[in-house]
């Protein structure tokens, strides 16, 4: 009869006839063991490539499930196969490192990069598209879930996890409240002479509440700890799990034998406090959606291709090829990059330039994917599609910038990685020392070890950051400032310079009429402009007040408006359209957009517009300078407009006419030189620079993509929110440092006492809870500060 042993990977029975030898039930477990543990064992897949006797794994054995990624693989001109996927189950930077390390060991893989923020995996390898089945098998074997690149699907999974945390928090809170009431009665009974029967009854009632509550509410920690241990890692959830389970087990044992002490309150209260921090962290991560994910929504779903015989067909943008002719209707988003070969219109180019004013385009002008055609239909000859478009390049810029930011790890997690092994070692040393060296019975030795685990559980450490963060973000929210990133406040404390965008950031983003020739001309121009949705036309109507809408007004896309008057045609629009090319205007009125009104027999009349500064822009810039923070102005607008605003606001360092990539280059160059800049911008073209900056802010009036790229969004038209955020961030940073000091001081005092057996689990639970209350009380000092 064949001897039966357990598989070293999955624990299933292994017979002597197993094809993988005596240690594994199958080659799948053998390969997973070699990859995951990384103990110098040769990779299964590498051995399979040189040993034909080792059979190939079936997809169901590798855990790939129902997904077939072969059709999603693309092959570039360099011969490399590429695939983008999304990973469900990422918790920290260690997960990113583990997945990248495993994939980079696979034969043929040249590049494997995981973006923590977007949870996107980009994989490149030399070989066939069918190789993807075996390349990603180790990721499934580690318990992660890979799905096609669909942000909506992954966001639903994240929302489900947050709802689970909230349910666990509610159960733990309800149970903790009831168990603490029973515990208070028991504590009071020690002094007032409570009988043993009554005490045991209260212990059993506590057990009936705590055991199912811990089993339900502790699942997020238990799963995390089990996963870490399974892969040879230790995280902060491991000591939490050990303390909770040991305290619960010991309490049940002590209750069964009618002992004096039980510690159900310690287990459930610890879970309740830690679930608060875990839920708040999950909510912060959910609100900080990747800007790159949202920018993908700017892509057109389909394009209308015109064949050589004049027929039209709908086609996915990525399936089009350069040279095709596309019809872009008015009000339709452009899905490709190309040159206009027929038609004239106005294009919303805020994706590229950040300017709120549409740009007139005609034959020969270039349009880009993501821009919006406003006025009339145009025909475009394709020059670039898919990942070759400028929109795709902007997405890549943001993902690269976010990848760099994803390497930031919260200070509590950094400390906990070294902290957890120390806790385990101390508890083990305490148990062994009391049991074997001091001669105590195993129950007392285990009680002392549990006391060490409880007293050193990083409850106060875990609350040190979240409590201050919640209070700080709540204080900012009352001031109309929304903090979206979990690490934004920490990064704001290192800011040594502020970079501003122009349009919509330092200015209101809405053109206003500043040059009016006479009331009659304004009235006539406004009556014609009321027929148009152009931003300058709307500004004319606002300036004129009550306006009678003129009849029979004709719009000329990209040029202006016209109508027939008593003496001939009246025109309102561009300088060329109104025949005012040679008109002489004062030098002070040259800068800024303009419209002209041309009536028969009269000189053309000019209406000048300007995007006015925000009401407190000058005072905010002055406050930043007094605080020792230099300011810079980066804009895609014309040089004369940028110079005028910079002079008015006393910003001496400015640059104009910058593309999104150039803005990113400036930000990255300053970062390379050791500067930590706060980027404040509102346009879609600012999104990559916002993502690349050390910290970023955006007004609520900004484009959605910029709000998603920014760490902080502020309401209203006041720029003073920048100073408010910096002030609160510095106060919060000081309180966080004090909380860490209090947490470590607590451990320095209590750990030796617990090891010495002076601190019982009951006292340890009180001390642990007290340390949390001290941390919370210190954080509440943030509300004592005067309103910014």
mmCIF file with all atom_site columns, C-alpha atoms in Angstrom, residues 513-641:
data_model
loop_
_atom_site.group_PDB
_atom_site.id
_atom_site.type_symbol
_atom_site.label_atom_id
_atom_site.label_alt_id
_atom_site.label_comp_id
_atom_site.label_asym_id
_atom_site.label_entity_id
_atom_site.label_seq_id
_atom_site.pdbx_PDB_ins_code
_atom_site.Cartn_x
_atom_site.Cartn_y
_atom_site.Cartn_z
_atom_site.occupancy
_atom_site.B_iso_or_equiv
_atom_site.pdbx_formal_charge
_atom_site.auth_seq_id
_atom_site.auth_comp_id
_atom_site.auth_asym_id
_atom_site.auth_atom_id
_atom_site.pdbx_PDB_model_num
ATOM 1   C CA . UNK A 1 513 ? -16.300 92.091  -20.397 1.00 0.00 ? 513 UNK A CA 1
ATOM 2   C CA . UNK A 1 514 ? -13.744 94.756  -19.436 1.00 0.00 ? 514 UNK A CA 1
ATOM 3   C CA . UNK A 1 515 ? -13.751 97.022  -22.518 1.00 0.00 ? 515 UNK A CA 1
ATOM 4   C CA . UNK A 1 516 ? -17.090 98.478  -23.661 1.00 0.00 ? 516 UNK A CA 1
ATOM 5   C CA . UNK A 1 517 ? -17.242 101.124 -26.425 1.00 0.00 ? 517 UNK A CA 1
ATOM 6   C CA . UNK A 1 518 ? -20.811 102.427 -25.879 1.00 0.00 ? 518 UNK A CA 1
ATOM 7   C CA . UNK A 1 519 ? -24.185 101.305 -24.537 1.00 0.00 ? 519 UNK A CA 1
ATOM 8   C CA . UNK A 1 520 ? -25.903 101.055 -27.928 1.00 0.00 ? 520 UNK A CA 1
ATOM 9   C CA . UNK A 1 521 ? -23.189 98.833  -29.376 1.00 0.00 ? 521 UNK A CA 1
ATOM 10  C CA . UNK A 1 522 ? -23.301 96.623  -26.279 1.00 0.00 ? 522 UNK A CA 1
ATOM 11  C CA . UNK A 1 523 ? -27.081 96.306  -26.536 1.00 0.00 ? 523 UNK A CA 1
ATOM 12  C CA . UNK A 1 524 ? -26.955 95.337  -30.206 1.00 0.00 ? 524 UNK A CA 1
ATOM 13  C CA . UNK A 1 525 ? -24.075 92.902  -29.725 1.00 0.00 ? 525 UNK A CA 1
ATOM 14  C CA . UNK A 1 526 ? -25.784 91.276  -26.725 1.00 0.00 ? 526 UNK A CA 1
ATOM 15  C CA . UNK A 1 527 ? -29.025 90.768  -28.671 1.00 0.00 ? 527 UNK A CA 1
ATOM 16  C CA . UNK A 1 528 ? -27.088 88.858  -31.327 1.00 0.00 ? 528 UNK A CA 1
ATOM 17  C CA . UNK A 1 529 ? -24.916 87.005  -28.793 1.00 0.00 ? 529 UNK A CA 1
ATOM 18  C CA . UNK A 1 530 ? -28.014 85.692  -27.023 1.00 0.00 ? 530 UNK A CA 1
ATOM 19  C CA . UNK A 1 531 ? -28.369 83.218  -29.910 1.00 0.00 ? 531 UNK A CA 1
ATOM 20  C CA . UNK A 1 532 ? -24.983 81.599  -29.193 1.00 0.00 ? 532 UNK A CA 1
ATOM 21  C CA . UNK A 1 533 ? -23.587 79.390  -26.420 1.00 0.00 ? 533 UNK A CA 1
ATOM 22  C CA . UNK A 1 534 ? -20.012 80.618  -26.916 1.00 0.00 ? 534 UNK A CA 1
ATOM 23  C CA . UNK A 1 535 ? -18.423 81.726  -23.594 1.00 0.00 ? 535 UNK A CA 1
ATOM 24  C CA . UNK A 1 536 ? -17.688 85.232  -24.943 1.00 0.00 ? 536 UNK A CA 1
ATOM 25  C CA . UNK A 1 537 ? -21.282 85.553  -26.147 1.00 0.00 ? 537 UNK A CA 1
ATOM 26  C CA . UNK A 1 538 ? -22.500 84.605  -22.679 1.00 0.00 ? 538 UNK A CA 1
ATOM 27  C CA . UNK A 1 539 ? -20.182 87.229  -21.165 1.00 0.00 ? 539 UNK A CA 1
ATOM 28  C CA . UNK A 1 540 ? -21.692 89.882  -23.441 1.00 0.00 ? 540 UNK A CA 1
ATOM 29  C CA . UNK A 1 541 ? -25.207 88.922  -22.366 1.00 0.00 ? 541 UNK A CA 1
ATOM 30  C CA . UNK A 1 542 ? -24.217 89.034  -18.676 1.00 0.00 ? 542 UNK A CA 1
ATOM 31  C CA . UNK A 1 543 ? -22.694 92.475  -19.096 1.00 0.00 ? 543 UNK A CA 1
ATOM 32  C CA . UNK A 1 544 ? -25.752 93.873  -20.906 1.00 0.00 ? 544 UNK A CA 1
ATOM 33  C CA . UNK A 1 545 ? -28.287 92.617  -18.375 1.00 0.00 ? 545 UNK A CA 1
ATOM 34  C CA . UNK A 1 546 ? -31.831 92.288  -19.718 1.00 0.00 ? 546 UNK A CA 1
ATOM 35  C CA . UNK A 1 547 ? -31.404 91.506  -23.400 1.00 0.00 ? 547 UNK A CA 1
ATOM 36  C CA . UNK A 1 548 ? -33.861 91.179  -26.270 1.00 0.00 ? 548 UNK A CA 1
ATOM 37  C CA . UNK A 1 549 ? -32.954 88.177  -28.394 1.00 0.00 ? 549 UNK A CA 1
ATOM 38  C CA . UNK A 1 550 ? -32.466 89.209  -32.031 1.00 0.00 ? 550 UNK A CA 1
ATOM 39  C CA . UNK A 1 551 ? -34.231 87.204  -34.744 1.00 0.00 ? 551 UNK A CA 1
ATOM 40  C CA . UNK A 1 552 ? -32.818 85.604  -37.902 1.00 0.00 ? 552 UNK A CA 1
ATOM 41  C CA . UNK A 1 553 ? -29.264 85.433  -36.544 1.00 0.00 ? 553 UNK A CA 1
ATOM 42  C CA . UNK A 1 554 ? -27.012 83.044  -38.433 1.00 0.00 ? 554 UNK A CA 1
ATOM 43  C CA . UNK A 1 555 ? -23.996 81.340  -36.853 1.00 0.00 ? 555 UNK A CA 1
ATOM 44  C CA . UNK A 1 556 ? -20.769 80.866  -38.785 1.00 0.00 ? 556 UNK A CA 1
ATOM 45  C CA . UNK A 1 557 ? -18.799 78.087  -37.012 1.00 0.00 ? 557 UNK A CA 1
ATOM 46  C CA . UNK A 1 558 ? -15.401 79.246  -35.881 1.00 0.00 ? 558 UNK A CA 1
ATOM 47  C CA . UNK A 1 559 ? -16.043 82.843  -37.019 1.00 0.00 ? 559 UNK A CA 1
ATOM 48  C CA . UNK A 1 560 ? -19.054 84.498  -35.423 1.00 0.00 ? 560 UNK A CA 1
ATOM 49  C CA . UNK A 1 561 ? -22.674 85.608  -35.927 1.00 0.00 ? 561 UNK A CA 1
ATOM 50  C CA . UNK A 1 562 ? -24.437 87.652  -38.595 1.00 0.00 ? 562 UNK A CA 1
ATOM 51  C CA . UNK A 1 563 ? -27.875 89.082  -39.306 1.00 0.00 ? 563 UNK A CA 1
ATOM 52  C CA . UNK A 1 564 ? -29.464 91.469  -41.772 1.00 0.00 ? 564 UNK A CA 1
ATOM 53  C CA . UNK A 1 565 ? -30.153 94.964  -40.475 1.00 0.00 ? 565 UNK A CA 1
ATOM 54  C CA . UNK A 1 566 ? -31.935 97.943  -42.051 1.00 0.00 ? 566 UNK A CA 1
ATOM 55  C CA . UNK A 1 567 ? -28.777 99.082  -43.842 1.00 0.00 ? 567 UNK A CA 1
ATOM 56  C CA . UNK A 1 568 ? -27.119 95.715  -44.538 1.00 0.00 ? 568 UNK A CA 1
ATOM 57  C CA . UNK A 1 569 ? -25.396 92.785  -42.842 1.00 0.00 ? 569 UNK A CA 1
ATOM 58  C CA . UNK A 1 570 ? -24.285 93.160  -39.235 1.00 0.00 ? 570 UNK A CA 1
ATOM 59  C CA . UNK A 1 571 ? -21.501 90.895  -38.002 1.00 0.00 ? 571 UNK A CA 1
ATOM 60  C CA . UNK A 1 572 ? -20.302 89.913  -34.515 1.00 0.00 ? 572 UNK A CA 1
ATOM 61  C CA . UNK A 1 573 ? -17.260 87.731  -34.113 1.00 0.00 ? 573 UNK A CA 1
ATOM 62  C CA . UNK A 1 574 ? -13.542 87.514  -34.790 1.00 0.00 ? 574 UNK A CA 1
ATOM 63  C CA . UNK A 1 575 ? -11.380 90.359  -36.091 1.00 0.00 ? 575 UNK A CA 1
ATOM 64  C CA . UNK A 1 576 ? -11.062 88.741  -39.530 1.00 0.00 ? 576 UNK A CA 1
ATOM 65  C CA . UNK A 1 577 ? -14.760 87.932  -39.784 1.00 0.00 ? 577 UNK A CA 1
ATOM 66  C CA . UNK A 1 578 ? -15.709 91.541  -39.024 1.00 0.00 ? 578 UNK A CA 1
ATOM 67  C CA . UNK A 1 579 ? -13.054 93.050  -41.336 1.00 0.00 ? 579 UNK A CA 1
ATOM 68  C CA . UNK A 1 580 ? -11.178 94.759  -38.499 1.00 0.00 ? 580 UNK A CA 1
ATOM 69  C CA . UNK A 1 581 ? -7.680  93.527  -39.323 1.00 0.00 ? 581 UNK A CA 1
ATOM 70  C CA . UNK A 1 582 ? -6.330  97.058  -39.586 1.00 0.00 ? 582 UNK A CA 1
ATOM 71  C CA . UNK A 1 583 ? -8.201  98.565  -36.657 1.00 0.00 ? 583 UNK A CA 1
ATOM 72  C CA . UNK A 1 584 ? -5.981  100.424 -34.189 1.00 0.00 ? 584 UNK A CA 1
ATOM 73  C CA . UNK A 1 585 ? -6.600  99.826  -30.482 1.00 0.00 ? 585 UNK A CA 1
ATOM 74  C CA . UNK A 1 586 ? -4.847  101.126 -27.361 1.00 0.00 ? 586 UNK A CA 1
ATOM 75  C CA . UNK A 1 587 ? -1.846  99.072  -26.247 1.00 0.00 ? 587 UNK A CA 1
ATOM 76  C CA . UNK A 1 588 ? -3.430  98.483  -22.850 1.00 0.00 ? 588 UNK A CA 1
ATOM 77  C CA . UNK A 1 589 ? -6.364  96.659  -24.495 1.00 0.00 ? 589 UNK A CA 1
ATOM 78  C CA . UNK A 1 590 ? -4.361  94.250  -26.678 1.00 0.00 ? 590 UNK A CA 1
ATOM 79  C CA . UNK A 1 591 ? -4.115  91.355  -24.193 1.00 0.00 ? 591 UNK A CA 1
ATOM 80  C CA . UNK A 1 592 ? -7.046  89.036  -23.717 1.00 0.00 ? 592 UNK A CA 1
ATOM 81  C CA . UNK A 1 593 ? -9.797  87.606  -25.945 1.00 0.00 ? 593 UNK A CA 1
ATOM 82  C CA . UNK A 1 594 ? -11.915 89.938  -28.026 1.00 0.00 ? 594 UNK A CA 1
ATOM 83  C CA . UNK A 1 595 ? -15.039 90.184  -30.163 1.00 0.00 ? 595 UNK A CA 1
ATOM 84  C CA . UNK A 1 596 ? -15.829 92.743  -32.841 1.00 0.00 ? 596 UNK A CA 1
ATOM 85  C CA . UNK A 1 597 ? -19.095 94.300  -33.987 1.00 0.00 ? 597 UNK A CA 1
ATOM 86  C CA . UNK A 1 598 ? -19.255 95.490  -37.611 1.00 0.00 ? 598 UNK A CA 1
ATOM 87  C CA . UNK A 1 599 ? -22.209 97.583  -38.853 1.00 0.00 ? 599 UNK A CA 1
ATOM 88  C CA . UNK A 1 600 ? -22.553 98.942  -42.414 1.00 0.00 ? 600 UNK A CA 1
ATOM 89  C CA . UNK A 1 601 ? -21.044 102.399 -42.712 1.00 0.00 ? 601 UNK A CA 1
ATOM 90  C CA . UNK A 1 602 ? -19.483 102.389 -39.255 1.00 0.00 ? 602 UNK A CA 1
ATOM 91  C CA . UNK A 1 603 ? -16.072 101.513 -37.859 1.00 0.00 ? 603 UNK A CA 1
ATOM 92  C CA . UNK A 1 604 ? -15.808 98.125  -36.245 1.00 0.00 ? 604 UNK A CA 1
ATOM 93  C CA . UNK A 1 605 ? -16.256 98.195  -32.469 1.00 0.00 ? 605 UNK A CA 1
ATOM 94  C CA . UNK A 1 606 ? -14.120 96.046  -30.155 1.00 0.00 ? 606 UNK A CA 1
ATOM 95  C CA . UNK A 1 607 ? -15.292 94.263  -27.013 1.00 0.00 ? 607 UNK A CA 1
ATOM 96  C CA . UNK A 1 608 ? -12.392 93.208  -24.796 1.00 0.00 ? 608 UNK A CA 1
ATOM 97  C CA . UNK A 1 609 ? -12.623 90.373  -22.284 1.00 0.00 ? 609 UNK A CA 1
ATOM 98  C CA . UNK A 1 610 ? -10.497 89.167  -19.455 1.00 0.00 ? 610 UNK A CA 1
ATOM 99  C CA . UNK A 1 611 ? -10.422 86.276  -17.049 1.00 0.00 ? 611 UNK A CA 1
ATOM 100 C CA . UNK A 1 612 ? -10.297 88.217  -13.755 1.00 0.00 ? 612 UNK A CA 1
ATOM 101 C CA . UNK A 1 613 ? -8.242  87.058  -10.730 1.00 0.00 ? 613 UNK A CA 1
ATOM 102 C CA . UNK A 1 614 ? -9.991  85.428  -7.795  1.00 0.00 ? 614 UNK A CA 1
ATOM 103 C CA . UNK A 1 615 ? -10.990 87.978  -5.133  1.00 0.00 ? 615 UNK A CA 1
ATOM 104 C CA . UNK A 1 616 ? -8.301  86.925  -2.646  1.00 0.00 ? 616 UNK A CA 1
ATOM 105 C CA . UNK A 1 617 ? -5.619  85.771  -5.109  1.00 0.00 ? 617 UNK A CA 1
ATOM 106 C CA . UNK A 1 618 ? -3.292  88.710  -4.347  1.00 0.00 ? 618 UNK A CA 1
ATOM 107 C CA . UNK A 1 619 ? -3.631  88.365  -0.554  1.00 0.00 ? 619 UNK A CA 1
ATOM 108 C CA . UNK A 1 620 ? -3.076  84.589  -0.718  1.00 0.00 ? 620 UNK A CA 1
ATOM 109 C CA . UNK A 1 621 ? 0.091   84.984  -2.783  1.00 0.00 ? 621 UNK A CA 1
ATOM 110 C CA . UNK A 1 622 ? 1.324   87.608  -0.335  1.00 0.00 ? 622 UNK A CA 1
ATOM 111 C CA . UNK A 1 623 ? 0.602   85.280  2.634   1.00 0.00 ? 623 UNK A CA 1
ATOM 112 C CA . UNK A 1 624 ? 2.551   82.464  0.979   1.00 0.00 ? 624 UNK A CA 1
ATOM 113 C CA . UNK A 1 625 ? 5.507   84.766  0.416   1.00 0.00 ? 625 UNK A CA 1
ATOM 114 C CA . UNK A 1 626 ? 5.427   85.903  4.054   1.00 0.00 ? 626 UNK A CA 1
ATOM 115 C CA . UNK A 1 627 ? 5.417   82.232  5.113   1.00 0.00 ? 627 UNK A CA 1
ATOM 116 C CA . UNK A 1 628 ? 8.608   81.703  3.107   1.00 0.00 ? 628 UNK A CA 1
ATOM 117 C CA . UNK A 1 629 ? 6.937   79.703  0.330   1.00 0.00 ? 629 UNK A CA 1
ATOM 118 C CA . UNK A 1 630 ? 7.956   80.878  -3.166  1.00 0.00 ? 630 UNK A CA 1
ATOM 119 C CA . UNK A 1 631 ? 5.290   80.734  -5.882  1.00 0.00 ? 631 UNK A CA 1
ATOM 120 C CA . UNK A 1 632 ? 5.440   79.806  -9.570  1.00 0.00 ? 632 UNK A CA 1
ATOM 121 C CA . UNK A 1 633 ? 2.913   80.184  -12.373 1.00 0.00 ? 633 UNK A CA 1
ATOM 122 C CA . UNK A 1 634 ? 2.675   77.537  -15.123 1.00 0.00 ? 634 UNK A CA 1
ATOM 123 C CA . UNK A 1 635 ? 0.089   78.081  -17.845 1.00 0.00 ? 635 UNK A CA 1
ATOM 124 C CA . UNK A 1 636 ? -0.852  76.907  -21.308 1.00 0.00 ? 636 UNK A CA 1
ATOM 125 C CA . UNK A 1 637 ? -2.193  80.384  -22.118 1.00 0.00 ? 637 UNK A CA 1
ATOM 126 C CA . UNK A 1 638 ? -0.510  83.046  -24.261 1.00 0.00 ? 638 UNK A CA 1
ATOM 127 C CA . UNK A 1 639 ? 2.508   84.828  -22.851 1.00 0.00 ? 639 UNK A CA 1
ATOM 128 C CA . UNK A 1 640 ? 0.954   88.308  -22.775 1.00 0.00 ? 640 UNK A CA 1
ATOM 129 C CA . UNK A 1 641 ? -2.005  87.088  -20.704 1.00 0.00 ? 641 UNK A CA 1
#
